[in-house]
Amino acid sequence: MQHFRNLFQPSYEELLRGEFPCRGKWSSFWFGNDRPIIAELGCGKGEYTVTLAGKDPGKNYIGIDIKGARMYSGAREALEKNLPNVAFIRTKIENTPLLFDSGEISEIWLTFPDPQLKKVKKRLTSTFLLRRYLQFLQPGGVIRLKTDSVFLYAYTLALVRLNRFDILAATGDLYASEA
């Protein structure tokens, strides 16, 4: 994967020192345009990242995950399909504020994250991580959650209400609703 031009693997030390070259410059440094940037956090194999990028070339997509073996297939597929609006980053989700500048991301996707039943701070919808996302999400930006976990759905809905975030749409059964 070190030879994939669309994949970044910054070290934690590099991020802490502020040496990650894309932070605050994704539009100019990497994508070469000023289109909205959507981040898929916990992207796994990157299927959503690649699919969304292929369907909407008017936006830029960044998939982030810690597991390089999973991400490999999405990064490879994006290269094979010659998708210039896709990048991947191998790092911990906790590091995302070190990857992006304030307001740099317009939308966040959380697709089928692990519910982390025993590790509250590791849930991608925990208050701890939601507060981190707000450091780089544009004002009025959107966080989208897609899950098949009844527990994570109920937990997130309660957390969103507790923190007084706006809910644009919510459904317990996406395929049986119009949301």
Short mmCIF file of N, CA and C in Angstrom, two decimals:
data_model
loop_
_atom_site.label_atom_id
_atom_site.label_comp_id
_atom_site.label_asym_id
_atom_site.label_seq_id
_atom_site.Cartn_x
_atom_site.Cartn_y
_atom_site.Cartn_z
N MET A 1 0.81 -1.20 0.00
CA MET A 1 0.00 0.00 0.00
C MET A 1 0.85 1.26 0.00
N GLN A 2 2.10 1.13 0.38
CA GLN A 2 2.94 2.33 0.43
C GLN A 2 3.15 2.95 -0.94
N HIS A 3 2.82 2.21 -2.01
CA HIS A 3 2.98 2.74 -3.36
C HIS A 3 1.67 3.29 -3.93
N PHE A 4 0.58 3.18 -3.19
CA PHE A 4 -0.69 3.73 -3.65
C PHE A 4 -0.64 5.25 -3.48
N ARG A 5 -0.78 5.97 -4.57
CA ARG A 5 -0.68 7.44 -4.51
C ARG A 5 -1.90 8.07 -3.83
N ASN A 6 -3.00 7.32 -3.69
CA ASN A 6 -4.20 7.86 -3.08
C ASN A 6 -4.35 7.48 -1.60
N LEU A 7 -3.29 6.94 -1.02
CA LEU A 7 -3.35 6.48 0.37
C LEU A 7 -2.26 7.13 1.20
N PHE A 8 -2.67 7.72 2.32
CA PHE A 8 -1.74 8.37 3.25
C PHE A 8 -1.67 7.53 4.52
N GLN A 9 -0.47 7.38 5.07
CA GLN A 9 -0.27 6.65 6.31
C GLN A 9 0.63 7.46 7.24
N PRO A 10 0.14 8.61 7.71
CA PRO A 10 0.98 9.46 8.57
C PRO A 10 1.20 8.82 9.94
N SER A 11 2.38 9.02 10.47
CA SER A 11 2.65 8.53 11.83
C SER A 11 2.01 9.51 12.82
N TYR A 12 1.77 9.03 14.01
CA TYR A 12 1.19 9.88 15.05
C TYR A 12 2.13 11.04 15.36
N GLU A 13 3.42 10.78 15.38
CA GLU A 13 4.41 11.82 15.65
C GLU A 13 4.37 12.90 14.57
N GLU A 14 4.25 12.48 13.32
CA GLU A 14 4.16 13.42 12.20
C GLU A 14 2.91 14.31 12.36
N LEU A 15 1.80 13.71 12.76
CA LEU A 15 0.57 14.47 12.97
C LEU A 15 0.72 15.46 14.12
N LEU A 16 1.31 15.01 15.22
CA LEU A 16 1.50 15.89 16.38
C LEU A 16 2.40 17.08 16.07
N ARG A 17 3.41 16.84 15.24
CA ARG A 17 4.33 17.92 14.88
C ARG A 17 3.74 18.86 13.83
N GLY A 18 2.54 18.55 13.34
CA GLY A 18 1.91 19.38 12.31
C GLY A 18 2.56 19.23 10.96
N GLU A 19 3.15 18.08 10.70
CA GLU A 19 3.88 17.87 9.46
C GLU A 19 3.07 17.15 8.38
N PHE A 20 1.79 16.91 8.64
CA PHE A 20 0.95 16.26 7.62
C PHE A 20 0.61 17.30 6.56
N PRO A 21 1.08 17.14 5.32
CA PRO A 21 0.99 18.20 4.32
C PRO A 21 -0.41 18.56 3.84
N CYS A 22 -1.37 17.68 4.03
CA CYS A 22 -2.72 17.96 3.52
C CYS A 22 -3.59 18.76 4.48
N ARG A 23 -3.26 18.76 5.76
CA ARG A 23 -4.12 19.43 6.75
C ARG A 23 -4.33 20.90 6.37
N GLY A 24 -5.59 21.25 6.18
CA GLY A 24 -5.94 22.61 5.80
C GLY A 24 -5.73 22.90 4.33
N LYS A 25 -5.24 21.90 3.58
CA LYS A 25 -4.92 22.11 2.17
C LYS A 25 -5.44 20.99 1.28
N TRP A 26 -6.41 20.22 1.78
CA TRP A 26 -6.90 19.11 0.97
C TRP A 26 -7.36 19.58 -0.40
N SER A 27 -8.10 20.68 -0.44
CA SER A 27 -8.64 21.15 -1.71
C SER A 27 -7.54 21.53 -2.69
N SER A 28 -6.55 22.28 -2.24
CA SER A 28 -5.49 22.73 -3.15
C SER A 28 -4.38 21.71 -3.31
N PHE A 29 -3.92 21.12 -2.21
CA PHE A 29 -2.75 20.22 -2.24
C PHE A 29 -3.07 18.88 -2.88
N TRP A 30 -4.20 18.29 -2.52
CA TRP A 30 -4.48 16.94 -3.00
C TRP A 30 -5.50 16.91 -4.12
N PHE A 31 -6.68 17.49 -3.92
CA PHE A 31 -7.75 17.35 -4.91
C PHE A 31 -7.65 18.35 -6.06
N GLY A 32 -7.06 19.50 -5.82
CA GLY A 32 -6.91 20.49 -6.89
C GLY A 32 -8.22 21.15 -7.29
N ASN A 33 -9.17 21.21 -6.37
CA ASN A 33 -10.44 21.88 -6.62
C ASN A 33 -11.03 22.31 -5.29
N ASP A 34 -12.11 23.07 -5.34
CA ASP A 34 -12.72 23.55 -4.10
C ASP A 34 -14.08 22.89 -3.84
N ARG A 35 -14.25 21.69 -4.32
CA ARG A 35 -15.51 20.95 -4.10
C ARG A 35 -15.61 20.48 -2.66
N PRO A 36 -16.83 20.25 -2.19
CA PRO A 36 -17.01 19.76 -0.81
C PRO A 36 -16.25 18.46 -0.57
N ILE A 37 -15.77 18.29 0.67
CA ILE A 37 -15.05 17.08 1.06
C ILE A 37 -15.89 16.30 2.06
N ILE A 38 -16.11 15.03 1.73
CA ILE A 38 -16.87 14.14 2.59
C ILE A 38 -15.91 13.10 3.15
N ALA A 39 -15.97 12.88 4.46
CA ALA A 39 -15.09 11.90 5.10
C ALA A 39 -15.93 10.71 5.57
N GLU A 40 -15.48 9.51 5.22
CA GLU A 40 -16.11 8.29 5.76
C GLU A 40 -15.18 7.78 6.84
N LEU A 41 -15.64 7.84 8.08
CA LEU A 41 -14.82 7.43 9.22
C LEU A 41 -15.11 5.97 9.55
N GLY A 42 -14.04 5.19 9.69
CA GLY A 42 -14.21 3.75 9.89
C GLY A 42 -14.66 3.13 8.58
N CYS A 43 -13.98 3.47 7.49
CA CYS A 43 -14.44 3.09 6.14
C CYS A 43 -14.29 1.62 5.81
N GLY A 44 -13.56 0.86 6.64
CA GLY A 44 -13.41 -0.56 6.34
C GLY A 44 -12.74 -0.76 4.98
N LYS A 45 -13.39 -1.51 4.12
CA LYS A 45 -12.84 -1.78 2.78
C LYS A 45 -13.02 -0.62 1.82
N GLY A 46 -13.73 0.41 2.27
CA GLY A 46 -13.87 1.61 1.43
C GLY A 46 -14.95 1.53 0.37
N GLU A 47 -15.87 0.57 0.49
CA GLU A 47 -16.90 0.42 -0.54
C GLU A 47 -17.76 1.68 -0.68
N TYR A 48 -18.18 2.26 0.45
CA TYR A 48 -19.00 3.47 0.39
C TYR A 48 -18.21 4.62 -0.20
N THR A 49 -16.98 4.78 0.25
CA THR A 49 -16.15 5.87 -0.25
C THR A 49 -16.03 5.80 -1.77
N VAL A 50 -15.68 4.63 -2.29
CA VAL A 50 -15.49 4.46 -3.74
C VAL A 50 -16.82 4.60 -4.48
N THR A 51 -17.87 4.01 -3.96
CA THR A 51 -19.18 4.08 -4.62
C THR A 51 -19.70 5.51 -4.67
N LEU A 52 -19.64 6.22 -3.54
CA LEU A 52 -20.11 7.60 -3.52
C LEU A 52 -19.29 8.48 -4.45
N ALA A 53 -17.98 8.28 -4.46
CA ALA A 53 -17.10 9.08 -5.34
C ALA A 53 -17.41 8.83 -6.81
N GLY A 54 -17.70 7.58 -7.15
CA GLY A 54 -18.04 7.25 -8.53
C GLY A 54 -19.37 7.84 -8.96
N LYS A 55 -20.32 7.87 -8.05
CA LYS A 55 -21.66 8.40 -8.35
C LYS A 55 -21.70 9.92 -8.35
N ASP A 56 -20.81 10.55 -7.59
CA ASP A 56 -20.84 12.01 -7.48
C ASP A 56 -19.44 12.61 -7.63
N PRO A 57 -18.98 12.74 -8.88
CA PRO A 57 -17.64 13.31 -9.10
C PRO A 57 -17.54 14.79 -8.74
N GLY A 58 -18.65 15.42 -8.39
CA GLY A 58 -18.65 16.82 -8.00
C GLY A 58 -18.27 17.03 -6.54
N LYS A 59 -17.94 15.93 -5.84
CA LYS A 59 -17.51 16.02 -4.45
C LYS A 59 -16.25 15.18 -4.28
N ASN A 60 -15.49 15.51 -3.26
CA ASN A 60 -14.27 14.76 -2.94
C ASN A 60 -14.54 13.88 -1.72
N TYR A 61 -13.93 12.69 -1.72
CA TYR A 61 -14.19 11.71 -0.66
C TYR A 61 -12.89 11.22 -0.04
N ILE A 62 -12.91 11.10 1.28
CA ILE A 62 -11.75 10.58 2.01
C ILE A 62 -12.23 9.48 2.94
N GLY A 63 -11.69 8.27 2.76
CA GLY A 63 -12.00 7.16 3.65
C GLY A 63 -10.90 7.02 4.69
N ILE A 64 -11.31 6.84 5.95
CA ILE A 64 -10.34 6.74 7.04
C ILE A 64 -10.60 5.48 7.85
N ASP A 65 -9.54 4.73 8.10
CA ASP A 65 -9.63 3.53 8.93
C ASP A 65 -8.23 3.21 9.45
N ILE A 66 -8.16 2.46 10.52
CA ILE A 66 -6.87 2.06 11.08
C ILE A 66 -6.37 0.77 10.45
N LYS A 67 -7.26 -0.02 9.92
CA LYS A 67 -6.90 -1.33 9.38
C LYS A 67 -6.53 -1.23 7.90
N GLY A 68 -5.25 -1.27 7.62
CA GLY A 68 -4.78 -1.16 6.26
C GLY A 68 -5.19 -2.32 5.37
N ALA A 69 -5.24 -3.52 5.94
CA ALA A 69 -5.62 -4.69 5.14
C ALA A 69 -7.04 -4.54 4.61
N ARG A 70 -7.92 -3.94 5.40
CA ARG A 70 -9.30 -3.71 4.95
C ARG A 70 -9.34 -2.65 3.86
N MET A 71 -8.66 -1.56 4.09
CA MET A 71 -8.70 -0.40 3.21
C MET A 71 -8.04 -0.66 1.85
N TYR A 72 -7.17 -1.63 1.79
CA TYR A 72 -6.43 -1.95 0.58
C TYR A 72 -7.33 -2.08 -0.64
N SER A 73 -8.42 -2.83 -0.50
CA SER A 73 -9.27 -3.09 -1.67
C SER A 73 -9.93 -1.81 -2.19
N GLY A 74 -10.38 -0.94 -1.30
CA GLY A 74 -10.99 0.31 -1.74
C GLY A 74 -9.99 1.25 -2.40
N ALA A 75 -8.81 1.35 -1.81
CA ALA A 75 -7.77 2.21 -2.39
C ALA A 75 -7.37 1.69 -3.78
N ARG A 76 -7.22 0.38 -3.89
CA ARG A 76 -6.87 -0.23 -5.18
C ARG A 76 -7.98 0.00 -6.22
N GLU A 77 -9.22 -0.21 -5.81
CA GLU A 77 -10.35 -0.02 -6.72
C GLU A 77 -10.45 1.43 -7.20
N ALA A 78 -10.24 2.38 -6.31
CA ALA A 78 -10.28 3.79 -6.70
C ALA A 78 -9.20 4.10 -7.74
N LEU A 79 -8.02 3.49 -7.57
CA LEU A 79 -6.95 3.68 -8.56
C LEU A 79 -7.31 3.03 -9.89
N GLU A 80 -7.84 1.82 -9.83
CA GLU A 80 -8.23 1.11 -11.05
C GLU A 80 -9.32 1.86 -11.82
N LYS A 81 -10.23 2.48 -11.09
CA LYS A 81 -11.32 3.23 -11.73
C LYS A 81 -10.91 4.65 -12.06
N ASN A 82 -9.67 5.00 -11.73
CA ASN A 82 -9.13 6.33 -11.99
C ASN A 82 -10.02 7.43 -11.42
N LEU A 83 -10.35 7.28 -10.14
CA LEU A 83 -11.18 8.26 -9.45
C LEU A 83 -10.28 9.30 -8.78
N PRO A 84 -10.19 10.50 -9.37
CA PRO A 84 -9.32 11.53 -8.79
C PRO A 84 -9.90 12.19 -7.54
N ASN A 85 -11.16 11.91 -7.24
CA ASN A 85 -11.83 12.54 -6.11
C ASN A 85 -11.88 11.64 -4.88
N VAL A 86 -10.91 10.72 -4.78
CA VAL A 86 -10.86 9.78 -3.65
C VAL A 86 -9.46 9.76 -3.04
N ALA A 87 -9.43 9.73 -1.72
CA ALA A 87 -8.19 9.52 -0.97
C ALA A 87 -8.52 8.65 0.23
N PHE A 88 -7.52 7.98 0.75
CA PHE A 88 -7.68 7.16 1.95
C PHE A 88 -6.58 7.52 2.93
N ILE A 89 -6.91 7.43 4.22
CA ILE A 89 -5.92 7.70 5.26
C ILE A 89 -5.98 6.57 6.27
N ARG A 90 -4.82 6.00 6.55
CA ARG A 90 -4.74 4.95 7.56
C ARG A 90 -4.28 5.58 8.87
N THR A 91 -5.21 5.71 9.81
CA THR A 91 -4.92 6.25 11.13
C THR A 91 -6.10 5.97 12.04
N LYS A 92 -5.94 6.27 13.31
CA LYS A 92 -7.03 6.13 14.27
C LYS A 92 -8.02 7.28 14.09
N ILE A 93 -9.28 7.00 14.32
CA ILE A 93 -10.32 8.03 14.21
C ILE A 93 -10.06 9.17 15.19
N GLU A 94 -9.49 8.86 16.34
CA GLU A 94 -9.18 9.89 17.33
C GLU A 94 -8.23 10.95 16.78
N ASN A 95 -7.48 10.61 15.72
CA ASN A 95 -6.51 11.53 15.13
C ASN A 95 -7.10 12.48 14.10
N THR A 96 -8.38 12.35 13.79
CA THR A 96 -8.95 13.14 12.69
C THR A 96 -8.78 14.65 12.85
N PRO A 97 -8.84 15.24 14.05
CA PRO A 97 -8.61 16.69 14.12
C PRO A 97 -7.20 17.10 13.69
N LEU A 98 -6.28 16.15 13.66
CA LEU A 98 -4.92 16.44 13.22
C LEU A 98 -4.78 16.30 11.70
N LEU A 99 -5.81 15.77 11.04
CA LEU A 99 -5.80 15.57 9.59
C LEU A 99 -6.44 16.72 8.84
N PHE A 100 -7.38 17.39 9.52
CA PHE A 100 -8.19 18.41 8.86
C PHE A 100 -8.20 19.71 9.66
N ASP A 101 -8.30 20.80 8.94
CA ASP A 101 -8.40 22.11 9.57
C ASP A 101 -9.86 22.40 9.91
N SER A 102 -10.10 23.40 10.69
CA SER A 102 -11.44 23.80 11.08
C SER A 102 -12.29 24.08 9.83
N GLY A 103 -13.47 23.45 9.75
CA GLY A 103 -14.39 23.67 8.65
C GLY A 103 -14.00 23.03 7.33
N GLU A 104 -13.00 22.18 7.34
CA GLU A 104 -12.52 21.61 6.07
C GLU A 104 -13.42 20.49 5.53
N ILE A 105 -14.17 19.85 6.40
CA ILE A 105 -15.03 18.74 5.98
C ILE A 105 -16.48 19.18 6.01
N SER A 106 -17.22 18.88 4.94
CA SER A 106 -18.62 19.31 4.86
C SER A 106 -19.59 18.25 5.34
N GLU A 107 -19.15 16.99 5.32
CA GLU A 107 -20.05 15.90 5.68
C GLU A 107 -19.24 14.72 6.17
N ILE A 108 -19.80 14.01 7.15
CA ILE A 108 -19.16 12.80 7.69
C ILE A 108 -20.12 11.64 7.55
N TRP A 109 -19.61 10.51 7.07
CA TRP A 109 -20.36 9.27 7.00
C TRP A 109 -19.80 8.29 8.01
N LEU A 110 -20.68 7.67 8.79
CA LEU A 110 -20.33 6.59 9.69
C LEU A 110 -21.16 5.39 9.22
N THR A 111 -20.54 4.50 8.48
CA THR A 111 -21.28 3.40 7.89
C THR A 111 -20.99 2.09 8.60
N PHE A 112 -21.99 1.57 9.24
CA PHE A 112 -21.94 0.29 9.95
C PHE A 112 -20.76 0.17 10.91
N PRO A 113 -20.60 1.17 11.79
CA PRO A 113 -19.49 1.08 12.75
C PRO A 113 -19.74 -0.01 13.80
N ASP A 114 -18.66 -0.52 14.33
CA ASP A 114 -18.73 -1.49 15.42
C ASP A 114 -19.40 -0.81 16.61
N PRO A 115 -20.45 -1.41 17.19
CA PRO A 115 -21.14 -0.77 18.32
C PRO A 115 -20.29 -0.62 19.58
N GLN A 116 -19.18 -1.34 19.68
CA GLN A 116 -18.28 -1.23 20.83
C GLN A 116 -19.07 -1.29 22.15
N LEU A 117 -19.73 -2.40 22.36
CA LEU A 117 -20.60 -2.54 23.51
C LEU A 117 -19.91 -2.31 24.85
N LYS A 118 -18.61 -2.62 24.96
CA LYS A 118 -17.91 -2.48 26.24
C LYS A 118 -17.00 -1.26 26.31
N LYS A 119 -16.80 -0.56 25.19
CA LYS A 119 -15.86 0.57 25.16
C LYS A 119 -16.57 1.83 24.64
N VAL A 120 -17.23 2.53 25.53
CA VAL A 120 -18.03 3.70 25.16
C VAL A 120 -17.23 4.73 24.37
N LYS A 121 -16.00 5.05 24.82
CA LYS A 121 -15.19 6.08 24.14
C LYS A 121 -14.77 5.66 22.73
N LYS A 122 -14.84 4.36 22.43
CA LYS A 122 -14.45 3.87 21.11
C LYS A 122 -15.61 3.90 20.10
N ARG A 123 -16.84 4.11 20.59
CA ARG A 123 -17.99 4.18 19.68
C ARG A 123 -17.84 5.41 18.80
N LEU A 124 -17.99 5.25 17.51
CA LEU A 124 -17.81 6.38 16.60
C LEU A 124 -18.85 7.48 16.80
N THR A 125 -19.89 7.19 17.59
CA THR A 125 -20.88 8.22 17.90
C THR A 125 -20.83 8.63 19.38
N SER A 126 -19.74 8.35 20.05
CA SER A 126 -19.61 8.76 21.46
C SER A 126 -19.48 10.28 21.53
N THR A 127 -19.83 10.84 22.68
CA THR A 127 -19.68 12.29 22.88
C THR A 127 -18.23 12.69 22.65
N PHE A 128 -17.29 11.88 23.14
CA PHE A 128 -15.86 12.16 22.97
C PHE A 128 -15.51 12.35 21.49
N LEU A 129 -15.94 11.42 20.63
CA LEU A 129 -15.59 11.53 19.21
C LEU A 129 -16.44 12.57 18.49
N LEU A 130 -17.71 12.69 18.84
CA LEU A 130 -18.53 13.73 18.20
C LEU A 130 -17.93 15.11 18.41
N ARG A 131 -17.42 15.35 19.59
CA ARG A 131 -16.77 16.65 19.86
C ARG A 131 -15.51 16.83 19.01
N ARG A 132 -14.80 15.76 18.75
CA ARG A 132 -13.62 15.83 17.87
C ARG A 132 -14.04 16.15 16.43
N TYR A 133 -15.12 15.53 15.97
CA TYR A 133 -15.59 15.79 14.60
C TYR A 133 -15.97 17.26 14.42
N LEU A 134 -16.54 17.85 15.46
CA LEU A 134 -16.97 19.25 15.35
C LEU A 134 -15.78 20.20 15.18
N GLN A 135 -14.57 19.73 15.48
CA GLN A 135 -13.37 20.56 15.30
C GLN A 135 -13.05 20.80 13.83
N PHE A 136 -13.51 19.90 12.94
CA PHE A 136 -13.19 20.07 11.52
C PHE A 136 -14.40 20.05 10.60
N LEU A 137 -15.59 19.79 11.15
CA LEU A 137 -16.81 19.82 10.35
C LEU A 137 -17.25 21.26 10.14
N GLN A 138 -17.65 21.59 8.93
CA GLN A 138 -18.12 22.95 8.63
C GLN A 138 -19.36 23.27 9.45
N PRO A 139 -19.56 24.55 9.79
CA PRO A 139 -20.82 24.93 10.43
C PRO A 139 -21.97 24.52 9.52
N GLY A 140 -22.96 23.87 10.07
CA GLY A 140 -24.07 23.37 9.27
C GLY A 140 -23.76 22.05 8.58
N GLY A 141 -22.57 21.50 8.84
CA GLY A 141 -22.20 20.22 8.24
C GLY A 141 -23.06 19.09 8.79
N VAL A 142 -23.04 17.97 8.10
CA VAL A 142 -23.92 16.86 8.41
C VAL A 142 -23.11 15.62 8.78
N ILE A 143 -23.58 14.91 9.81
CA ILE A 143 -23.02 13.60 10.14
C ILE A 143 -24.10 12.57 9.84
N ARG A 144 -23.77 11.59 9.00
CA ARG A 144 -24.73 10.55 8.61
C ARG A 144 -24.30 9.22 9.23
N LEU A 145 -25.24 8.58 9.89
CA LEU A 145 -24.99 7.26 10.49
C LEU A 145 -25.87 6.25 9.79
N LYS A 146 -25.25 5.15 9.38
CA LYS A 146 -26.00 4.02 8.84
C LYS A 146 -25.54 2.80 9.63
N THR A 147 -26.49 2.16 10.32
CA THR A 147 -26.13 1.03 11.17
C THR A 147 -27.22 -0.03 11.13
N ASP A 148 -26.83 -1.26 11.35
CA ASP A 148 -27.80 -2.34 11.50
C ASP A 148 -27.87 -2.78 12.96
N SER A 149 -27.22 -2.03 13.84
CA SER A 149 -27.23 -2.32 15.27
C SER A 149 -28.34 -1.52 15.94
N VAL A 150 -29.35 -2.23 16.45
CA VAL A 150 -30.44 -1.57 17.17
C VAL A 150 -29.89 -0.81 18.37
N PHE A 151 -28.92 -1.42 19.06
CA PHE A 151 -28.30 -0.77 20.21
C PHE A 151 -27.64 0.55 19.81
N LEU A 152 -26.78 0.53 18.78
CA LEU A 152 -26.06 1.74 18.39
C LEU A 152 -27.02 2.82 17.90
N TYR A 153 -28.06 2.42 17.19
CA TYR A 153 -29.05 3.38 16.71
C TYR A 153 -29.72 4.09 17.89
N ALA A 154 -30.21 3.32 18.85
CA ALA A 154 -30.89 3.89 20.02
C ALA A 154 -29.93 4.74 20.85
N TYR A 155 -28.72 4.25 21.06
CA TYR A 155 -27.69 4.98 21.82
C TYR A 155 -27.40 6.32 21.15
N THR A 156 -27.19 6.30 19.85
CA THR A 156 -26.84 7.52 19.13
C THR A 156 -28.00 8.50 19.13
N LEU A 157 -29.19 8.02 18.93
CA LEU A 157 -30.37 8.89 18.94
C LEU A 157 -30.50 9.59 20.30
N ALA A 158 -30.33 8.83 21.38
CA ALA A 158 -30.40 9.41 22.73
C ALA A 158 -29.28 10.42 22.95
N LEU A 159 -28.08 10.10 22.49
CA LEU A 159 -26.93 10.98 22.65
C LEU A 159 -27.10 12.28 21.87
N VAL A 160 -27.61 12.18 20.67
CA VAL A 160 -27.84 13.36 19.83
C VAL A 160 -28.86 14.28 20.50
N ARG A 161 -29.90 13.70 21.04
CA ARG A 161 -30.92 14.51 21.73
C ARG A 161 -30.34 15.14 22.99
N LEU A 162 -29.59 14.36 23.75
CA LEU A 162 -28.98 14.86 24.98
C LEU A 162 -28.05 16.05 24.71
N ASN A 163 -27.31 15.99 23.61
CA ASN A 163 -26.38 17.05 23.24
C ASN A 163 -27.04 18.16 22.42
N ARG A 164 -28.34 18.04 22.21
CA ARG A 164 -29.13 19.03 21.48
C ARG A 164 -28.63 19.29 20.06
N PHE A 165 -28.21 18.22 19.38
CA PHE A 165 -27.87 18.34 17.97
C PHE A 165 -29.16 18.27 17.16
N ASP A 166 -29.17 18.92 16.02
CA ASP A 166 -30.34 18.85 15.13
C ASP A 166 -30.38 17.48 14.46
N ILE A 167 -31.55 16.93 14.36
CA ILE A 167 -31.75 15.67 13.63
C ILE A 167 -32.50 16.02 12.35
N LEU A 168 -31.86 15.79 11.21
CA LEU A 168 -32.50 16.09 9.93
C LEU A 168 -33.44 14.97 9.51
N ALA A 169 -33.06 13.74 9.81
CA ALA A 169 -33.90 12.57 9.50
C ALA A 169 -33.42 11.41 10.35
N ALA A 170 -34.35 10.58 10.77
CA ALA A 170 -34.01 9.38 11.54
C ALA A 170 -35.06 8.32 11.25
N THR A 171 -34.60 7.12 11.04
CA THR A 171 -35.52 6.01 10.84
C THR A 171 -34.90 4.74 11.38
N GLY A 172 -35.70 3.93 12.01
CA GLY A 172 -35.24 2.64 12.52
C GLY A 172 -35.23 1.58 11.46
N ASP A 173 -35.81 1.87 10.28
CA ASP A 173 -35.84 0.89 9.18
C ASP A 173 -35.76 1.66 7.87
N LEU A 174 -34.57 1.93 7.43
CA LEU A 174 -34.32 2.75 6.25
C LEU A 174 -35.02 2.21 5.01
N TYR A 175 -34.99 0.91 4.83
CA TYR A 175 -35.52 0.34 3.59
C TYR A 175 -37.04 0.27 3.57
N ALA A 176 -37.69 0.46 4.71
CA ALA A 176 -39.13 0.46 4.77
C ALA A 176 -39.68 1.87 4.90
N SER A 177 -38.79 2.88 4.83
CA SER A 177 -39.23 4.27 5.00
C SER A 177 -38.82 5.09 3.80
N GLU A 178 -39.21 6.34 3.82
CA GLU A 178 -38.85 7.25 2.72
C GLU A 178 -37.72 8.18 3.12
N ALA A 179 -37.14 8.02 4.32
CA ALA A 179 -36.07 8.90 4.82
C ALA A 179 -34.79 8.73 4.04
#
